[in-house]
Coordinates of C-alpha atoms and ligand atoms in Angstrom, one line a residue:
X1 CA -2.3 61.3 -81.6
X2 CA -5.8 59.5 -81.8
X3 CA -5.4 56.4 -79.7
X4 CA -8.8 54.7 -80.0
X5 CA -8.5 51.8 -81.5
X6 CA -11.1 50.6 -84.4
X7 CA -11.6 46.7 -85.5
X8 CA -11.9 46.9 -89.1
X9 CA -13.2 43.9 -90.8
X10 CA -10.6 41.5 -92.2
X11 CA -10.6 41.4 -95.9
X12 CA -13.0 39.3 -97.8
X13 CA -11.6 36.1 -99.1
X14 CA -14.7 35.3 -101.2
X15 CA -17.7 37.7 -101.9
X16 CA -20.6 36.2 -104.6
X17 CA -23.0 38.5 -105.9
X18 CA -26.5 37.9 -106.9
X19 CA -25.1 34.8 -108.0
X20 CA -27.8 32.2 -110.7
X21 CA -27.5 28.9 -111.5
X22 CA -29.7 27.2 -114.1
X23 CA -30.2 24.1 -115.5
X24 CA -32.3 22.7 -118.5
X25 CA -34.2 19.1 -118.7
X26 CA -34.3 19.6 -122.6
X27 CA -34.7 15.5 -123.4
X28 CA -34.0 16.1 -127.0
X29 CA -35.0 18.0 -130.5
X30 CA -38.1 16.3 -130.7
X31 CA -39.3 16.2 -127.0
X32 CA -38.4 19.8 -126.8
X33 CA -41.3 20.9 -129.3
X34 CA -44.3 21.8 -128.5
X35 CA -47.5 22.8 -130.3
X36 CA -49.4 26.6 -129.4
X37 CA -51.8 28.7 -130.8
X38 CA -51.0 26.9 -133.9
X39 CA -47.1 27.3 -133.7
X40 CA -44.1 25.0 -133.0
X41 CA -42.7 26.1 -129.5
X42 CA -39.0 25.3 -127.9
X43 CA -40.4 23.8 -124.7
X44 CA -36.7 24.0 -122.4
X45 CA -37.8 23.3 -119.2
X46 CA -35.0 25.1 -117.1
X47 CA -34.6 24.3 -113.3
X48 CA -34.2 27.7 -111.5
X49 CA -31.4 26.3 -108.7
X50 CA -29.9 29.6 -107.9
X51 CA -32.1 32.8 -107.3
X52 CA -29.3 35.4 -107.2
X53 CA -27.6 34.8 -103.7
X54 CA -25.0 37.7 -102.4
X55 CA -22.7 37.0 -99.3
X56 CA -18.9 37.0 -98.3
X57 CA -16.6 35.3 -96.4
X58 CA -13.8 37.0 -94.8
X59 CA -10.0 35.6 -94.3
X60 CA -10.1 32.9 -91.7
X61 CA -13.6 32.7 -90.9
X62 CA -16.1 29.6 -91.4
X63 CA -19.3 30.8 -93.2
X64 CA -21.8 28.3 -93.7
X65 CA -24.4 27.7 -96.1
X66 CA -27.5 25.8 -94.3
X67 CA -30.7 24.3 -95.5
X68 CA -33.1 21.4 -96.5
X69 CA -31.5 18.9 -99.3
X70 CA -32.7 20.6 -102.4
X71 CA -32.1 24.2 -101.2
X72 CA -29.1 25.1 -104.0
X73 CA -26.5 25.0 -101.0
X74 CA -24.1 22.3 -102.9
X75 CA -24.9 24.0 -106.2
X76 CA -24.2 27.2 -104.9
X77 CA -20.4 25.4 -103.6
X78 CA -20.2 24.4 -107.0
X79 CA -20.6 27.4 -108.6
X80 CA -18.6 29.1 -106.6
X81 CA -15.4 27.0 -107.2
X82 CA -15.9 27.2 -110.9
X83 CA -17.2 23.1 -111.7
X84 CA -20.9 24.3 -112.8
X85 CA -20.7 27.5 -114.9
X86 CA -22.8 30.6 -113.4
X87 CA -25.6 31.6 -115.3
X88 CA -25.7 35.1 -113.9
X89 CA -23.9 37.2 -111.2
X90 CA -20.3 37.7 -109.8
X91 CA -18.0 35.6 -107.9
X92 CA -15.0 37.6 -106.8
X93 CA -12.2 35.3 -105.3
X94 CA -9.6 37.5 -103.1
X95 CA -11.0 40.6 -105.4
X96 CA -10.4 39.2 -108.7
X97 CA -13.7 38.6 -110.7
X98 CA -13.7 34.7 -111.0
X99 CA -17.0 34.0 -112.6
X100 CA -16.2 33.7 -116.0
X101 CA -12.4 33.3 -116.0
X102 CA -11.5 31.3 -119.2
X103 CA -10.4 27.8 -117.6
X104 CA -6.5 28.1 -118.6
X105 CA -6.4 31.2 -116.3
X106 CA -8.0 29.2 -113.1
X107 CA -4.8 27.1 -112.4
X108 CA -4.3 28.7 -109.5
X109 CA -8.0 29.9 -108.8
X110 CA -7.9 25.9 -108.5
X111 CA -5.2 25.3 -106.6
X112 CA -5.7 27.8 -104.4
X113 CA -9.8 27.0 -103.5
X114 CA -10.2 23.2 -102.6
X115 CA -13.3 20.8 -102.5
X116 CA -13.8 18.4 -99.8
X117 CA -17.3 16.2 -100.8
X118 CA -19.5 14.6 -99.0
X119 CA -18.6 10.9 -99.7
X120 CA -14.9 10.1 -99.4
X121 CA -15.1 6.7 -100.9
X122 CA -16.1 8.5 -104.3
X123 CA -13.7 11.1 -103.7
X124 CA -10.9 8.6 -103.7
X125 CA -9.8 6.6 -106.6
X126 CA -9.9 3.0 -105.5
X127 CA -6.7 2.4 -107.6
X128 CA -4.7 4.4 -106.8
X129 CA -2.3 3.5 -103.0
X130 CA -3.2 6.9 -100.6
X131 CA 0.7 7.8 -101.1
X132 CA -0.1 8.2 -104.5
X133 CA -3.3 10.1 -103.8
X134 CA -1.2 12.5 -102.0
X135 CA 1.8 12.6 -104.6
X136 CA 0.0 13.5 -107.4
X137 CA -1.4 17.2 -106.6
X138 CA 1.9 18.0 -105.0
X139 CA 4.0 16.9 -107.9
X140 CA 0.9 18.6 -110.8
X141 CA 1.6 22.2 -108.9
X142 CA 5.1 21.7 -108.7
X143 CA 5.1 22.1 -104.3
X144 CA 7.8 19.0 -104.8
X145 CA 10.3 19.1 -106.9
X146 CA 10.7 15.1 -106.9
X147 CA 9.1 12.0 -106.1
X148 CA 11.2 11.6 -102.7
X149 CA 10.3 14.9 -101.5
X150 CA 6.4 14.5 -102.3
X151 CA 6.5 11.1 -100.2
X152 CA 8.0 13.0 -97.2
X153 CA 5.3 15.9 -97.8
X154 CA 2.7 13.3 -97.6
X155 CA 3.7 11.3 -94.8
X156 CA 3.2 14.4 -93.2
X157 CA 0.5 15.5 -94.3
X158 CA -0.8 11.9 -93.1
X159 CA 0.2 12.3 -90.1
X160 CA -1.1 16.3 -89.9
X161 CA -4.7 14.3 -89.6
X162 CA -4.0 11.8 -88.1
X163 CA -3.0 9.0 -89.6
X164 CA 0.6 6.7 -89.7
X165 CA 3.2 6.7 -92.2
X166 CA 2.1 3.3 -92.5
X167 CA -1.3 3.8 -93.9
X168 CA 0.1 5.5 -97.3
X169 CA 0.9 2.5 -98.7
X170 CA -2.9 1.4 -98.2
X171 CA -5.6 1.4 -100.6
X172 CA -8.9 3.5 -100.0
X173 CA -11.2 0.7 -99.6
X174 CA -8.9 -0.7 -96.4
X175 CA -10.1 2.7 -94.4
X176 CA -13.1 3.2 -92.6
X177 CA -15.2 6.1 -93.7
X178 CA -13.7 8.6 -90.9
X179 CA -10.2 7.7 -92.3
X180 CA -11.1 8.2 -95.8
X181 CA -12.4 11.5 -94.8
X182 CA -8.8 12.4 -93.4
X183 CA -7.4 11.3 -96.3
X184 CA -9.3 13.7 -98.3
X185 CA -8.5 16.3 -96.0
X186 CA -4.8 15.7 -96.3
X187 CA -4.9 15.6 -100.1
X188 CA -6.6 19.3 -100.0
X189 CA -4.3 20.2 -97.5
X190 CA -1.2 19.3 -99.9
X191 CA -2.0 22.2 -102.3
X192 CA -1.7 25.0 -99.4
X193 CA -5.1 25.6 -100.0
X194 CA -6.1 29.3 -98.5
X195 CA -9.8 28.3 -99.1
X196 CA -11.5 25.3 -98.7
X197 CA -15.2 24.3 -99.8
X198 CA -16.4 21.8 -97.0
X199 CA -19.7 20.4 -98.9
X200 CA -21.0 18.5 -96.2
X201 CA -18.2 16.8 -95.2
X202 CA -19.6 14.6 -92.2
X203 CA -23.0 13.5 -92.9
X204 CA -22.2 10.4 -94.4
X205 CA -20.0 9.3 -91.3
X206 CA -21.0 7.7 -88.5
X207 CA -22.2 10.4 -85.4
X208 CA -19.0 9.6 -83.4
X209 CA -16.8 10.5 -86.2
X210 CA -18.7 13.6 -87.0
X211 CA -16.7 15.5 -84.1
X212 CA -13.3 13.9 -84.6
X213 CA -13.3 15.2 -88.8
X214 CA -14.8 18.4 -87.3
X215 CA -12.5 19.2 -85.0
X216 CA -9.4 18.5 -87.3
X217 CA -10.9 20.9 -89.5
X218 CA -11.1 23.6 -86.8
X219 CA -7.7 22.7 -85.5
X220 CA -6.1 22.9 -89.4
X221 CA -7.8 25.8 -90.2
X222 CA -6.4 27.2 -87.1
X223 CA -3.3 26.0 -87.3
X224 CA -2.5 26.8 -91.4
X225 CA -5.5 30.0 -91.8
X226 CA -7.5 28.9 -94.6
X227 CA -10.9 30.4 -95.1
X228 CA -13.8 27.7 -95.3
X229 CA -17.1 27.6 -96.7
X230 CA -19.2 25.0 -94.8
X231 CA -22.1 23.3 -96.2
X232 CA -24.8 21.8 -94.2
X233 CA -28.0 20.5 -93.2
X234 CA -27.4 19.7 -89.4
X235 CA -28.0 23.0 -87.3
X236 CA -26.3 21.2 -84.7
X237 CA -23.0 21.0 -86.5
X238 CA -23.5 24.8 -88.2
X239 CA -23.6 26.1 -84.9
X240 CA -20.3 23.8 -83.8
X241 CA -18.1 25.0 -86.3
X242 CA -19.7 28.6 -88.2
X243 CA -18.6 32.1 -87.3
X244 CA -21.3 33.1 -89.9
X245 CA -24.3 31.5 -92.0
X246 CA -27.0 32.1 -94.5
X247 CA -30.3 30.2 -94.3
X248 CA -31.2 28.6 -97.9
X249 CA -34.5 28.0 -99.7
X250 CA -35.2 27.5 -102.7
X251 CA -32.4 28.6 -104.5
X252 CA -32.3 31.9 -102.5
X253 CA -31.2 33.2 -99.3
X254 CA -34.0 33.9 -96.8
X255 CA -31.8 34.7 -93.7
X256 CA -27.9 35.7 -93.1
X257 CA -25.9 36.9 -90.3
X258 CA -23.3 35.7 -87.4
X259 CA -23.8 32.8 -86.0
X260 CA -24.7 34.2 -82.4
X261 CA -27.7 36.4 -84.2
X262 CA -29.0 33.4 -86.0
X263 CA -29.2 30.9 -83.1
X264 CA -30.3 33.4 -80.3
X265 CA -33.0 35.3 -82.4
X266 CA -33.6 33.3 -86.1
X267 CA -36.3 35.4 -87.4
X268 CA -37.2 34.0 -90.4
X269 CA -40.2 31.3 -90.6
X270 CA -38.3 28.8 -92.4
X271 CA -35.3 29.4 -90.5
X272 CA -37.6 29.1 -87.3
X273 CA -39.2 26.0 -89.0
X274 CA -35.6 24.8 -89.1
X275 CA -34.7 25.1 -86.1
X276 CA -37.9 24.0 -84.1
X277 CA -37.1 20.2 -85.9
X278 CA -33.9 20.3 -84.5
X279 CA -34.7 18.1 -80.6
X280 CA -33.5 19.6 -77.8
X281 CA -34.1 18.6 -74.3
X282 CA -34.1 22.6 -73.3
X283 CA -37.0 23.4 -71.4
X284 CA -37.2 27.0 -73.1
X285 CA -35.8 26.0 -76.4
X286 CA -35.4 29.0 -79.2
X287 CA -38.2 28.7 -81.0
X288 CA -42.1 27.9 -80.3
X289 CA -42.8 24.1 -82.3
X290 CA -43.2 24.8 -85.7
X291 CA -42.8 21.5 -87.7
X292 CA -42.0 21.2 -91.3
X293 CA -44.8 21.3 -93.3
X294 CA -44.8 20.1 -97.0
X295 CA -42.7 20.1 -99.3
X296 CA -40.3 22.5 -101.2
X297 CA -42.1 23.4 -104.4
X298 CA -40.4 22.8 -107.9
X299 CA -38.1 24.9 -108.7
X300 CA -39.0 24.2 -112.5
X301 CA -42.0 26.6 -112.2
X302 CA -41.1 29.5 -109.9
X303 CA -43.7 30.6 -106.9
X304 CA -43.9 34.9 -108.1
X305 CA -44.1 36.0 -104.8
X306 CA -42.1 34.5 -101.6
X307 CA -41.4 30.9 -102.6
X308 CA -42.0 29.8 -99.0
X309 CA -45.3 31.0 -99.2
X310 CA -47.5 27.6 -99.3
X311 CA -45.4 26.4 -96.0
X312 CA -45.7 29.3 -93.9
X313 CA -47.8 29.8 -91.4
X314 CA -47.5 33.4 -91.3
X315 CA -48.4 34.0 -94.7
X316 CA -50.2 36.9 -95.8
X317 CA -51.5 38.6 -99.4
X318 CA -48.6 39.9 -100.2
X319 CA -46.6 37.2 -99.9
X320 CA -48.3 35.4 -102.7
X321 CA -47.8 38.8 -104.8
X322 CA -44.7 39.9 -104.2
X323 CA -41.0 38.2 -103.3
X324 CA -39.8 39.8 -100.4
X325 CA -36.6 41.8 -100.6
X326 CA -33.4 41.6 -97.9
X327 CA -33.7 43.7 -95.0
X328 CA -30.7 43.9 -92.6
X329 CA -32.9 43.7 -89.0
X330 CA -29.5 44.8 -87.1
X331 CA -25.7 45.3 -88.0
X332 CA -24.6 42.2 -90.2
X333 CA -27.9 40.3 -89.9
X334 CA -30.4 40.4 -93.0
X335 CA -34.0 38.9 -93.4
X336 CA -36.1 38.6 -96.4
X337 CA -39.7 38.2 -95.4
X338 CA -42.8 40.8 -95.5
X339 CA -43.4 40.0 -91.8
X340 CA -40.8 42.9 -91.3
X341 CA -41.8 45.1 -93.9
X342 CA -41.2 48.8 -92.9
Ligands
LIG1 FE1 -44.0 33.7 -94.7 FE2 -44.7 35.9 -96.1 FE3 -42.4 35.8 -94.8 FE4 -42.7 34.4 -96.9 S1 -42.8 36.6 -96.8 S2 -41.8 33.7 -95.0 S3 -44.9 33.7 -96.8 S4 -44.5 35.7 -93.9

């Protein structure tokens, strides 16, 4: 009898192929035409905001996606829970293609896959008591089969992130930001979400609340083994809460891989760029001082060869010619950059 034991991977919970995402500033019949050569032109104007991105997250890990504002990271969130429409590529949920699943077949694509946003206040509707807030998904999927018992799963819930029974019969606006974000939280939570989309969920709280929602998150997830796709700019926070991450820019991913690769050896340039803003008061920090230079180009009109090309400081010819393609460097951890062309 073989006794070695092998790990296998645990089972993807989410796995998006060369996944695009488009969007056209077409004004209006008139604006959109344009004279050449003699001829009247369509002049769409389309906004290239996903350059076919690939990656996976497995069951019960944290992947997150991680870039300057502007990179595709929340589009790519969006896409991926079905609010934007994809333009091209696949989006398997749990192995079922989800990409272009008519929207009276996503019921429980939707209540399975949950959103927490970035601003709670918006998230909430200022009308509505939190009790209510709660009520209402429990009650639309049917996880209560009367108001009585969807006010006992709420208080629950409530008090799952820490708030008191008391607080449900508040209204959104009598919270402070952190306890709106719980609230949001336990609305997600109601549905017995298995995956949740985490679009920045602390950066518009206050840096002492940033660890408090965080660790909630960690401790829920833990504690009820939902899969989570984090979206972030703050390295700082990635590295607090990931198991894996992919480096965006410019609609594409330049970098991917566990979260121990990334911070000990980020090979990238952007990535390093990334992290060298990031202060640290470590004598022998990670990277060499690389600031950010410039800006990140339009993504109206498309760089042909590596679109970090005008902000590198390692660029060469090529770059300028030709976009590099994804290399995996070592077991799991994948670069796209001519620097480590074969
Ligand atoms: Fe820099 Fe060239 Fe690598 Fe792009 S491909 S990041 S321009 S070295």
């Amino acid at each position: 009898m073989n006794t070695q034991q092998t790990t296998q991977p645990a089972p993807k919970a989410l796995e998006v192929n060369n996944l695009q995402q488009r969007f056209y500033l077409t004004k209006g019949f008139f604006q959109s035409l344009r004279r050449e050569d003699g001829r009247i032109c369509w002049n769409d104007k389309v906004v290239h905001a996903l350059n076919g991105i690939s990656f996976d997250v497995q069951e019960g890990e944290v992947y997150a996606l991680v870039g300057e504002s502007g990179c595709g990271k929340s589009t790519a969130a969006k896409t991926v829970i079905r609010l934007l429409e994809p333009a091209a590529g696949q989006i398997l949920y749990k192995g079922q293609d989800i990409s272009h699943l008519p929207e009276q077949k996503l019921g429980k694509v939707r209540r399975e896959m949950q959103m927490i946003f970035q601003d709670p206040y918006t998230s909430l509707n200022p009308r509505q008591r939190v009790i209510d807030i709660i009520c209402e998904p429990l009650l639309f999927h049917k996880l209560a089969s009367n108001r009585a018992e969807a006010e006992e799963k709420a208080v629950d819930l409530l008090q799952k992130v820490g708030l008191r029974p008391e607080h449900s019969r508040r209204y959104p606006h009598q919270f402070s930001g952190g306890q709106r974000q719980r609230i949001v939280i336990a609305r997600s939570l109601a549905v017995e979400p298995s995956f949740i989309i985490a679009d920045e969920p602390v950066s518009a709280l206050d840096v002492s609340i940033q660890a408090q929602i965080l660790n909630l998150l960690m401790d829920l997830k833990d504690e009820m083994g939902f899969s989570c796709l984090f979206i972030a700019h703050d390295l700082s926070v990635v590295r607090h809460i990931s198991d894996r991450l992919a480096c965006m820019y410019l609609g594409s991913i330049v970098e991917k891989g566990s979260k121990d690769q990334i911070f000990e050896n980020p090979m990238h340039p952007y990535t390093k760029m990334l992290f060298s803003a990031v202060p640290t008061i470590d004598e022998d920090p990670i990277v060499e001082e690389m600031p950010i230079k410039g800006e990140i180009p339009s993504a109206v009109n498309l760089p042909q060869g590596c679109y970090f090309y005008d902000r590198c400081p390692y660029a060469m010819p090529i770059c300028q010619q030709e976009f590099p393609e994804e290399r995996e460097m070592e077991p799991g951890h994948f670069v796209a950059c001519h620097l480590y062309d074969a």
